[in-house]
Amino acid sequence: MDSTEASMTEMDHSGATSFFQKAPPLKNGDLISEKLKEFVRRNLEGVTPRGIVCVTSGGTTVPLEQRCVRYIDNFSSGHRGAASAEYFVKAGYAVIFVHRCGSYQPYCRYLPEDSFLDFVQLDEASNIQVPDDHAATVRKAIREYHKAVGDGLLLKLPFTTIFEYLQILQLVATSINCFGCHSMFYLAAAVSDFYVPWESMAKHKIQSAGGPLDMRLNQVPKMLSVLRKEWAPAAFCVSFKLETDPDILTQKADAALKKYGMHVVVANLLANYKEEVVIVTQNEKTTVRRKSKDEDLEEQLVGLLTERHSDYIN
Amino acid sequence: MDSTEASMTEMDHSGATSFFQKAPPLKNGDLISEKLKEFVRRNLEGVTPRGIVCVTSGGTTVPLEQRCVRYIDNFSSGHRGAASAEYFVKAGYAVIFVHRCGSYQPYCRYLPEDSFLDFVQLDEASNIQVPDDHAATVRKAIREYHKAVGDGLLLKLPFTTIFEYLQILQLVATSINCFGCHSMFYLAAAVSDFYVPWESMAKHKIQSAGGPLDMRLNQVPKMLSVLRKEWAPAAFCVSFKLETDPDILTQKADAALKKYGMHVVVANLLANYKEEVVIVTQNEKTTVRRKSKDEDLEEQLVGLLTERHSDYIN
């Protein structure tokens, strides 16, 4: 490590410490720790060590006022994270699904977005009926979801703000540290780059009578380095890079790989992220394309990543 | 009207015109117009004129980039709008529910937020079952929802951005103009005050390497005046004022009443908006409080507003 990288790490470390000290305390932190402890205990029981993956999904928000009316949000439906969580369960992993409230959920991706009432009807005996063309999908979803939860392979932890997200990520990382190299982070959430520090935030709703609004946002400390080097040094770490400009995408992915010590960066463009991603490691750039509209790109992606993870373990 | 108010109106008018000229064009504008036309036709058929209300609900977003990754959002679950829509239908109104994608929906308020899969199970014959303690609620919701839609009393129009919201509001206003004083606007949506004009917006994702981010946001033109004076001059107009600071709430509500020519302003505080609102008109300030946790405040609120609307018609 050269001196530039070393000082970068120290900056990240002190930035992270200061960020957490000043963040509003996590509500339900004890309950989340309790759930994690139980989930870890159950999945450590088997003879062969089970893989465990923390899938993060959806966007984080940045409040602009302490009593929050307005906030900056990051676009992310959470579809990728939800689909990936399903394929990780199918591959035998225990999945901690850290997701934005209201984003897509595993096994729920084919259900209607706004209203499940358009989807169901009552028959003459007041039984709830799903139209025949959807019934098979809904039954499969219900069956697989309850199996995953019943088998102790799926734990869902919701977040909304950047403060909650990073605090939960730290709790998860320290909880699954005992899995060592069998743990994976699959960081698909769209995490805010900029935020307003809590203490400098307007207490009340910003008034709109006084002309244009000027805002200065600080950079969120780069927690990927801290996760990689302090919280979960033995884990296999996969992060995502979403850009809109194809000209800078792989360059940004390479930079993230090096700067944060990720094992894999999954690079994707907003324009076609459902169709194509590039798996970037130190030695490879592998393009993964969806073969048809009926296929989830995440099936191939998770397949390749679990292979890379096996190589990493062995 | 004194000269200050007159010039205010001209400013609003020119601000609105310029906002619409520069806004990205509404997707599905033709389809929305078609739906509105059919909904209006059906509800004009009866002998006695039916009341029609446009309920807006949920928060609008302000994109910060043209290929939108980040945006500013306004906190609003849409619970008030969804509940109110139900009570307006119950009171015999035709309801156009203009709502943020993913916010609460009428008749769906008691269903789980994140995952309906936690809510349903399969029995041994693979029939979909709702646990007994929820079954009655779910059956009632399904029945009432399908009745409202079947009777042609509920039309749902989704939006996400401030641009979509204001364009849809204008379409609705001009479509229901034929109902004259029998039309009502119940503007419960949390509408952005500040935005980044489309042409000055970053084309690509804002990069985070260059230190803090400075942003200048412009004020959104005050469309309430334009709605009231140009789009729907005969309609009964109810707007909402949400504040966090109790000291300025009624003063802000009074100002909105006067400035935008609203018939009613419903004033509420973020801290207790589910418990209490104040109905502010030129002649009254009536506090409405929820009597118990099992009651919707919106039942009383809609009751009082439909009375005021009757007085206005007669």
XYZ file of C-alpha atoms in Angstrom:
628
model
C 0.000 0.000 0.000
C 1.541 3.328 -0.949
C 1.272 6.409 1.231
C -1.595 7.927 -0.791
C -3.700 4.831 -0.201
C -2.769 4.690 3.450
C -3.821 8.268 4.069
C -7.024 7.627 2.113
C -7.853 4.814 4.510
C -7.213 6.993 7.534
C -9.432 9.672 6.078
C -12.175 7.105 5.470
C -11.775 5.785 8.991
C -12.011 9.175 10.667
C -14.806 10.245 8.292
C -16.788 7.134 9.193
C -16.252 7.565 12.927
C -17.385 11.165 12.772
C -20.387 10.290 10.573
C -21.625 7.688 13.060
C -21.019 9.893 16.094
C -23.175 12.625 14.619
C -25.896 10.455 13.041
C -29.304 10.259 14.740
C -29.378 7.006 16.764
C -30.840 3.949 15.012
C -34.370 3.163 16.144
C -34.880 -0.525 16.996
C -31.136 -1.141 16.995
C -31.523 -3.716 19.786
C -34.291 -5.562 17.992
C -32.232 -5.696 14.784
C -29.230 -7.066 16.710
C -31.465 -9.681 18.325
C -32.845 -10.807 14.949
C -29.354 -10.984 13.467
C -28.065 -13.023 16.401
C -30.863 -15.562 16.050
C -30.465 -15.748 12.253
C -26.714 -16.288 12.551
C -27.118 -18.890 15.315
C -29.537 -20.909 13.223
C -27.343 -20.809 10.123
C -24.133 -21.715 11.965
C -25.704 -24.957 13.217
C -25.109 -27.226 10.184
C -21.982 -29.362 9.763
C -20.786 -27.859 6.486
C -20.463 -24.098 6.740
C -23.291 -22.406 4.906
C -22.656 -19.370 2.757
C -24.278 -16.189 4.040
C -24.861 -13.082 1.966
C -25.960 -9.579 2.856
C -27.940 -8.237 -0.110
C -28.572 -4.503 0.047
C -31.333 -3.141 -2.153
C -33.199 0.044 -3.011
C -32.086 3.657 -2.537
C -31.165 5.549 0.617
C -32.628 8.948 1.408
C -30.916 12.061 2.699
C -33.171 14.203 4.909
C -32.943 17.945 4.267
C -34.754 18.872 7.483
C -34.542 17.282 10.935
C -38.325 16.968 11.140
C -38.227 15.546 7.719
C -40.594 16.811 5.064
C -38.115 16.969 2.184
C -35.329 14.595 1.353
C -33.043 13.662 -1.509
C -33.645 10.169 -2.799
C -31.741 7.825 -5.078
C -33.661 6.092 -7.817
C -33.762 2.328 -7.343
C -36.779 0.069 -7.560
C -34.920 -2.678 -5.700
C -35.818 -5.174 -8.422
C -32.216 -6.349 -8.861
C -31.706 -6.898 -5.140
C -35.039 -8.696 -4.719
C -34.403 -11.016 -7.674
C -30.833 -11.693 -6.547
C -31.982 -12.559 -3.025
C -34.230 -15.275 -4.494
C -31.368 -16.787 -6.519
C -29.005 -16.710 -3.525
C -31.579 -18.631 -1.470
C -31.921 -21.097 -4.350
C -28.115 -21.487 -4.362
C -28.242 -22.453 -0.678
C -27.164 -19.175 0.879
C -28.668 -17.635 3.981
C -29.742 -14.148 2.858
C -29.930 -10.972 4.930
C -31.997 -8.656 2.746
C -31.300 -5.052 3.781
C -33.853 -3.126 1.785
C -35.448 0.271 1.374
C -38.976 0.381 2.832
C -41.451 -0.041 0.027
C -38.962 -1.320 -2.573
C -39.378 -4.654 -4.374
C -39.325 -7.734 -2.174
C -38.122 -11.262 -2.943
C -40.880 -13.494 -4.398
C -43.144 -10.447 -4.799
C -41.709 -9.114 -8.022
C -44.565 -10.281 -10.214
C -47.295 -8.896 -8.034
C -48.906 -5.593 -8.960
C -47.100 -2.501 -7.779
C -49.777 -0.235 -6.512
C -52.763 -2.285 -5.561
C -53.191 -5.913 -4.907
C -56.933 -5.257 -4.979
C -56.879 -5.145 -8.776
C -55.460 -8.615 -8.611
C -57.888 -10.474 -6.394
C -61.630 -11.022 -6.365
C -64.263 -12.567 -4.150
C -66.234 -15.555 -5.371
C -69.876 -16.091 -4.439
C -68.956 -17.698 -1.145
C -66.686 -14.696 -0.316
C -63.516 -16.717 -0.846
C -60.528 -14.796 -2.121
C -59.766 -15.725 -5.726
C -56.816 -14.904 -7.944
C -57.616 -14.899 -11.684
C -56.493 -18.139 -13.361
C -53.807 -16.519 -15.502
C -51.989 -15.338 -12.384
C -52.888 -18.066 -9.924
C -49.897 -20.316 -10.635
C -47.416 -17.441 -10.218
C -49.008 -16.291 -6.987
C -49.088 -19.816 -5.532
C -45.434 -20.362 -6.420
C -44.506 -17.015 -4.815
C -46.381 -17.817 -1.600
C -44.886 -21.318 -1.415
C -41.275 -20.254 -2.035
C -41.438 -17.262 0.265
C -42.816 -19.207 3.207
C -40.264 -21.969 2.598
C -37.337 -19.509 2.605
C -38.540 -17.850 5.810
C -39.485 -21.178 7.428
C -36.064 -22.662 6.642
C -34.417 -19.647 8.267
C -32.773 -18.582 5.005
C -34.275 -15.111 4.645
C -34.091 -12.190 7.059
C -35.494 -8.868 5.901
C -34.249 -5.600 7.457
C -35.771 -2.331 6.188
C -34.130 1.095 6.039
C -35.047 4.535 4.713
C -32.293 7.089 5.379
C -28.553 6.924 4.687
C -28.074 7.037 8.474
C -30.185 3.913 9.006
C -28.629 2.103 6.056
C -25.038 2.545 7.195
C -25.788 1.704 10.819
C -27.629 -1.473 9.808
C -24.830 -2.433 7.408
C -22.338 -2.137 10.252
C -24.518 -4.285 12.538
C -24.852 -6.951 9.841
C -21.124 -6.916 9.075
C -20.089 -7.418 12.678
C -22.811 -10.062 13.209
C -21.744 -12.264 10.297
C -17.995 -11.817 10.799
C -17.969 -15.312 12.353
C -18.703 -16.783 8.909
C -15.298 -15.507 7.762
C -14.660 -16.112 4.070
C -18.050 -17.834 3.754
C -19.738 -14.444 4.046
C -20.494 -12.208 1.094
C -21.665 -8.636 0.663
C -23.715 -7.941 -2.436
C -24.147 -4.181 -2.288
C -26.843 -3.400 -4.826
C -28.422 -0.517 -2.877
C -28.187 2.944 -4.415
C -26.410 4.767 -1.618
C -26.429 8.557 -1.375
C -23.104 10.229 -2.176
C -24.053 13.543 -0.609
C -25.808 14.398 2.628
C -26.583 17.202 5.015
C -24.933 16.602 8.394
C -27.597 16.236 11.069
C -26.352 19.124 13.230
C -26.303 21.594 10.324
C -29.756 20.558 9.125
C -32.730 22.916 9.303
C -34.842 21.976 12.313
C -38.131 23.007 10.731
C -39.505 22.774 7.232
C -37.590 25.083 4.885
C -39.850 28.007 3.939
C -40.370 28.711 0.275
C -41.202 32.407 0.315
C -37.662 33.706 0.062
C -36.665 33.060 -3.566
C -34.318 30.312 -4.745
C -32.907 27.748 -2.338
C -29.155 27.277 -2.116
C -27.930 24.049 -0.598
C -24.495 22.702 0.170
C -24.275 18.947 0.528
C -21.274 17.138 2.017
C -19.852 13.929 0.660
C -20.851 10.788 2.520
C -17.642 9.122 3.768
C -16.720 6.163 1.561
C -17.877 3.320 3.770
C -16.915 0.587 1.300
C -13.267 0.826 2.444
C -14.328 0.702 6.064
C -16.582 -2.315 5.464
C -13.847 -4.102 3.551
C -10.974 -3.349 5.900
C -12.536 -3.048 9.357
C -16.035 -4.462 9.611
C -15.713 -7.593 7.493
C -12.094 -8.149 6.449
C -12.589 -11.810 5.471
C -15.835 -11.379 3.497
C -16.156 -11.572 -0.292
C -17.277 -8.100 -1.358
C -19.290 -7.245 -4.454
C -20.309 -3.668 -5.124
C -22.288 -2.084 -7.955
C -21.484 0.880 -10.122
C -24.405 2.534 -11.902
C -23.693 5.286 -14.381
C -25.617 7.032 -17.140
C -22.581 7.802 -19.299
C -21.179 4.699 -21.074
C -17.861 6.446 -21.689
C -16.861 6.470 -18.035
C -18.500 3.262 -16.767
C -15.678 0.700 -16.820
C -13.141 3.303 -15.776
C -15.295 4.079 -12.705
C -15.705 0.344 -12.010
C -11.924 -0.235 -12.191
C -11.363 2.703 -9.872
C -13.883 1.348 -7.335
C -12.249 -2.077 -7.442
C -8.877 -0.617 -6.599
C -9.906 2.190 -4.263
C -12.178 0.147 -2.008
C -10.509 -3.256 -2.393
C -13.708 -4.874 -3.719
C -13.410 -8.434 -5.052
C -15.979 -7.742 -7.774
C -17.589 -4.596 -9.126
C -20.743 -5.103 -11.173
C -20.904 -2.260 -13.689
C -24.201 -1.233 -15.242
C -25.825 1.596 -17.149
C -29.162 3.148 -16.240
C -30.299 2.782 -19.865
C -29.955 -1.046 -19.989
C -29.249 -2.342 -16.485
C -31.939 -4.988 -16.819
C -30.376 -6.310 -20.039
C -26.654 -6.223 -19.410
C -24.020 -5.914 -16.684
C -20.246 -6.296 -16.709
C -18.538 -8.273 -13.963
C -15.259 -6.516 -13.265
C -12.486 -8.148 -11.204
C -8.740 -7.617 -11.158
C -8.344 -10.195 -13.928
C -11.553 -10.179 -15.926
C -14.316 -8.144 -17.495
C -17.180 -10.516 -18.216
C -20.320 -9.213 -19.873
C -23.537 -10.877 -18.748
C -26.563 -10.447 -21.000
C -30.139 -11.492 -20.501
C -31.055 -14.117 -23.099
C -34.781 -13.358 -23.229
C -37.419 -11.123 -21.666
C -38.629 -14.078 -19.592
C -35.276 -14.551 -17.960
C -33.857 -12.750 -14.948
C -30.359 -11.451 -15.610
C -29.788 -12.026 -11.883
C -29.922 -15.815 -12.339
C -26.712 -15.782 -14.420
C -25.175 -13.008 -12.321
C -25.698 -14.789 -9.008
C -24.501 -18.049 -10.599
C -21.213 -16.444 -11.645
C -20.731 -14.697 -8.308
C -21.299 -17.831 -6.237
C -18.629 -19.524 -8.440
C -16.192 -16.658 -7.796
C -17.040 -16.888 -4.102
C -16.246 -20.646 -4.067
C -12.908 -19.942 -5.755
C -12.242 -17.312 -3.100
C -13.002 -19.727 -0.266
C -10.876 -22.549 -1.663
C -58.111 43.170 -5.933
C -55.302 45.661 -5.281
C -52.380 46.157 -7.640
C -50.025 43.918 -5.646
C -52.429 40.999 -5.965
C -53.024 41.686 -9.639
C -49.341 41.651 -10.443
C -48.946 38.472 -8.362
C -51.499 36.772 -10.567
C -49.727 37.871 -13.737
C -46.472 36.562 -12.338
C -48.120 33.252 -11.500
C -49.621 33.088 -14.969
C -46.367 33.743 -16.802
C -44.447 31.483 -14.377
C -46.894 28.660 -15.052
C -46.762 29.121 -18.823
C -42.980 29.075 -18.814
C -42.893 26.048 -16.458
C -45.122 24.014 -18.772
C -43.284 25.076 -21.917
C -39.997 23.871 -20.500
C -41.237 20.730 -18.732
C -40.509 17.324 -20.279
C -43.671 16.216 -22.148
C -46.115 14.030 -20.208
C -45.919 10.369 -21.173
C -49.328 8.793 -21.838
C -50.980 12.205 -21.933
C -53.429 10.982 -24.585
C -54.346 7.880 -22.600
C -54.949 9.961 -19.471
C -57.192 12.365 -21.429
C -59.107 9.393 -22.836
C -59.675 7.922 -19.375
C -60.784 11.288 -18.007
C -63.229 11.809 -20.878
C -64.845 8.404 -20.316
C -64.999 8.918 -16.536
C -66.605 12.353 -16.941
C -69.077 11.092 -19.556
C -70.240 8.290 -17.279
C -70.671 10.569 -14.286
C -72.522 13.291 -16.186
C -75.219 10.801 -17.237
C -77.440 10.887 -14.132
C -80.391 13.257 -13.726
C -79.169 15.024 -10.576
C -75.678 16.379 -11.021
C -73.174 14.251 -9.163
C -70.342 15.828 -7.171
C -66.897 15.122 -8.543
C -63.683 15.533 -6.599
C -60.054 15.434 -7.619
C -58.102 14.068 -4.646
C -54.330 14.509 -4.959
C -52.173 12.365 -2.727
C -48.543 11.535 -1.956
C -45.430 13.591 -2.622
C -44.002 14.855 -5.898
C -40.343 14.393 -6.804
C -37.898 16.860 -8.288
C -35.287 15.215 -10.528
C -31.745 16.531 -10.065
C -30.449 14.908 -13.256
C -32.155 14.491 -16.642
C -31.384 10.778 -16.712
C -32.644 10.623 -13.232
C -30.666 8.846 -10.553
C -31.115 11.385 -7.769
C -34.168 13.426 -6.926
C -35.614 15.472 -4.108
C -38.749 13.976 -2.626
C -41.453 15.236 -0.298
C -42.466 13.033 2.588
C -46.037 11.832 2.289
C -47.356 8.310 2.715
C -50.566 9.245 0.928
C -52.608 7.810 3.794
C -54.759 10.934 4.152
C -55.547 11.079 0.437
C -56.333 7.364 0.232
C -58.637 7.458 3.273
C -60.333 10.629 2.051
C -60.970 9.106 -1.383
C -62.880 6.263 0.302
C -65.072 8.672 2.277
C -65.776 10.804 -0.799
C -66.960 7.696 -2.667
C -69.112 6.813 0.339
C -70.586 10.338 0.236
C -71.603 9.765 -3.391
C -68.816 11.668 -5.142
C -67.028 10.496 -8.251
C -63.348 10.513 -7.268
C -60.318 11.130 -9.467
C -57.437 9.921 -7.338
C -54.219 11.564 -8.560
C -51.566 9.765 -6.568
C -47.845 9.220 -6.284
C -46.783 5.806 -7.599
C -46.378 3.447 -4.680
C -48.226 5.601 -2.132
C -51.234 4.343 -0.146
C -54.268 3.391 -2.195
C -57.971 3.582 -1.302
C -59.263 0.385 0.368
C -55.682 -0.895 0.702
C -54.717 1.017 3.805
C -54.923 -1.935 6.152
C -52.899 -4.245 3.992
C -49.231 -4.810 4.769
C -46.842 -2.245 3.395
C -43.923 -4.234 2.188
C -45.044 -7.715 1.459
C -48.428 -9.181 0.962
C -46.731 -12.586 1.148
C -46.526 -12.308 4.931
C -50.255 -11.952 4.860
C -51.406 -14.937 2.847
C -50.837 -18.662 3.000
C -51.664 -21.735 0.956
C -53.887 -24.402 2.419
C -53.382 -28.095 1.664
C -55.323 -27.832 -1.579
C -53.126 -24.859 -2.633
C -55.970 -22.378 -2.159
C -54.942 -18.886 -1.094
C -55.915 -18.246 2.515
C -55.897 -15.082 4.581
C -55.541 -15.671 8.340
C -58.898 -15.421 10.138
C -58.048 -12.285 12.101
C -57.552 -10.370 8.854
C -59.992 -12.135 6.568
C -62.991 -9.876 7.270
C -60.965 -6.707 6.630
C -59.513 -8.056 3.401
C -62.919 -9.228 2.134
C -64.461 -5.834 2.903
C -61.593 -4.076 1.102
C -61.924 -6.257 -2.000
C -65.717 -5.834 -2.081
C -65.723 -2.034 -1.630
C -62.881 -1.449 -4.061
C -64.463 -3.471 -6.863
C -67.823 -1.792 -6.212
C -66.306 1.725 -6.458
C -64.492 0.887 -9.696
C -67.460 -1.035 -11.117
C -69.833 1.854 -10.383
C -67.461 4.209 -12.223
C -66.801 6.246 -9.068
C -63.037 5.823 -8.820
C -60.387 6.702 -11.385
C -56.743 6.371 -10.346
C -54.041 8.411 -12.098
C -50.431 7.948 -10.944
C -47.593 10.498 -11.010
C -44.006 10.652 -9.825
C -42.360 13.990 -10.701
C -43.564 17.557 -10.132
C -43.730 17.876 -13.932
C -46.131 14.936 -14.245
C -48.213 16.054 -11.269
C -48.857 19.574 -12.556
C -49.561 18.444 -16.105
C -52.050 15.821 -14.885
C -53.687 18.345 -12.546
C -54.221 20.674 -15.484
C -55.727 17.869 -17.582
C -58.095 16.909 -14.763
C -59.097 20.536 -14.135
C -60.002 21.213 -17.741
C -61.780 17.826 -18.052
C -64.082 18.356 -15.076
C -64.732 22.033 -15.743
C -68.168 21.010 -17.111
C -69.253 20.057 -13.572
C -68.944 23.735 -12.614
C -69.585 24.342 -8.943
C -70.253 20.628 -8.412
C -66.534 19.953 -8.799
C -64.074 20.012 -5.941
C -60.293 19.936 -5.639
C -58.935 18.302 -2.500
C -55.226 18.956 -2.814
C -53.622 16.716 -0.213
C -50.471 15.936 -2.224
C -47.162 17.223 -0.856
C -46.022 19.296 -3.797
C -42.395 20.348 -4.231
C -41.721 24.052 -3.629
C -38.313 24.007 -5.299
C -37.118 22.416 -8.501
C -34.299 22.359 -10.988
C -35.473 23.625 -14.394
C -35.141 20.848 -16.979
C -32.837 22.770 -19.307
C -30.359 23.643 -16.545
C -30.329 20.102 -15.167
C -27.212 17.933 -15.346
C -27.603 15.507 -18.241
C -25.635 12.716 -16.593
C -25.331 11.472 -13.047
C -23.585 14.076 -10.884
C -20.118 12.781 -10.001
C -19.160 12.669 -6.359
C -15.377 12.933 -6.530
C -15.150 16.686 -6.441
C -15.900 17.634 -2.838
C -19.166 19.142 -1.596
C -22.097 19.655 -3.935
C -23.646 23.088 -4.268
C -27.144 23.268 -5.663
C -29.442 26.129 -6.506
C -33.128 25.274 -6.693
C -35.763 27.569 -8.175
C -39.207 28.081 -6.729
C -41.995 26.137 -8.406
C -44.551 28.669 -9.700
C -47.595 28.820 -7.410
C -50.054 26.810 -9.437
C -52.867 27.078 -6.877
C -53.726 30.571 -8.161
C -53.657 29.349 -11.735
C -55.877 26.360 -10.918
C -58.311 28.544 -9.031
C -58.488 31.402 -11.508
C -57.866 29.848 -14.907
C -58.222 26.081 -14.971
C -61.243 25.587 -12.727
C -62.773 28.955 -11.787
C -66.103 27.461 -10.616
C -64.696 24.597 -8.542
C -64.658 24.408 -4.750
C -60.979 24.390 -3.802
C -59.476 22.841 -0.680
C -55.721 22.924 -0.137
C -53.563 21.620 2.691
C -50.871 23.337 4.692
C -48.389 21.098 6.495
C -45.866 22.676 8.810
C -43.552 21.482 11.564
C -43.607 24.709 13.567
C -46.937 25.258 15.417
C -46.189 28.969 15.825
C -46.563 29.746 12.130
C -49.211 27.208 11.084
C -52.469 29.159 11.148
C -50.758 32.286 9.910
C -49.498 30.315 6.887
C -52.972 28.813 6.379
C -54.605 32.269 6.441
C -52.030 33.535 3.964
C -52.692 30.619 1.587
C -56.441 31.212 1.801
C -56.026 34.811 0.770
C -53.142 34.512 -1.654
C -54.521 31.647 -3.733
C -58.248 32.286 -3.275
C -58.826 28.831 -1.738
C -62.267 28.161 -0.242
C -60.784 26.044 2.544
C -57.265 25.463 3.807
C -56.781 22.393 5.986
C -53.922 23.180 8.378
C -51.940 20.377 9.995
C -48.681 19.726 11.827
C -46.281 16.921 10.967
C -46.195 15.919 14.647
C -49.935 15.156 14.930
C -51.505 15.284 11.466
C -53.252 11.979 12.022
C -54.871 13.267 15.231
C -55.868 16.815 14.465
C -56.424 19.300 11.653
C -57.865 22.800 11.554
C -60.344 23.731 8.839
C -59.617 27.349 7.934
C -62.051 29.428 5.865
C -62.626 33.164 5.630
C -65.101 32.959 8.520
C -64.097 29.998 10.646
C -61.314 28.007 12.220
C -62.750 24.613 13.139
C -60.529 22.071 14.854
C -61.243 18.446 13.924
C -59.870 15.785 16.275
C -59.871 12.028 15.950
C -62.021 10.540 18.691
C -60.226 7.201 18.932
C -57.403 5.243 17.343
C -59.957 3.120 15.484
C -61.420 6.121 13.758
C -60.194 7.847 10.618
C -59.933 11.594 11.085
C -60.768 11.798 7.370
C -64.350 10.612 8.004
C -65.154 13.805 9.953
C -63.032 15.949 7.677
C -64.703 14.780 4.464
C -68.110 15.091 6.158
C -67.485 18.741 7.017
C -66.060 19.540 3.581
C -68.971 18.012 1.677
C -71.294 20.172 3.852
C -69.265 23.295 2.990
C -69.359 22.243 -0.654
C -73.192 21.935 -0.539
C -73.421 25.411 0.982
C -71.168 26.667 -1.810
C -73.365 25.102 -4.510
C -76.651 26.444 -3.077
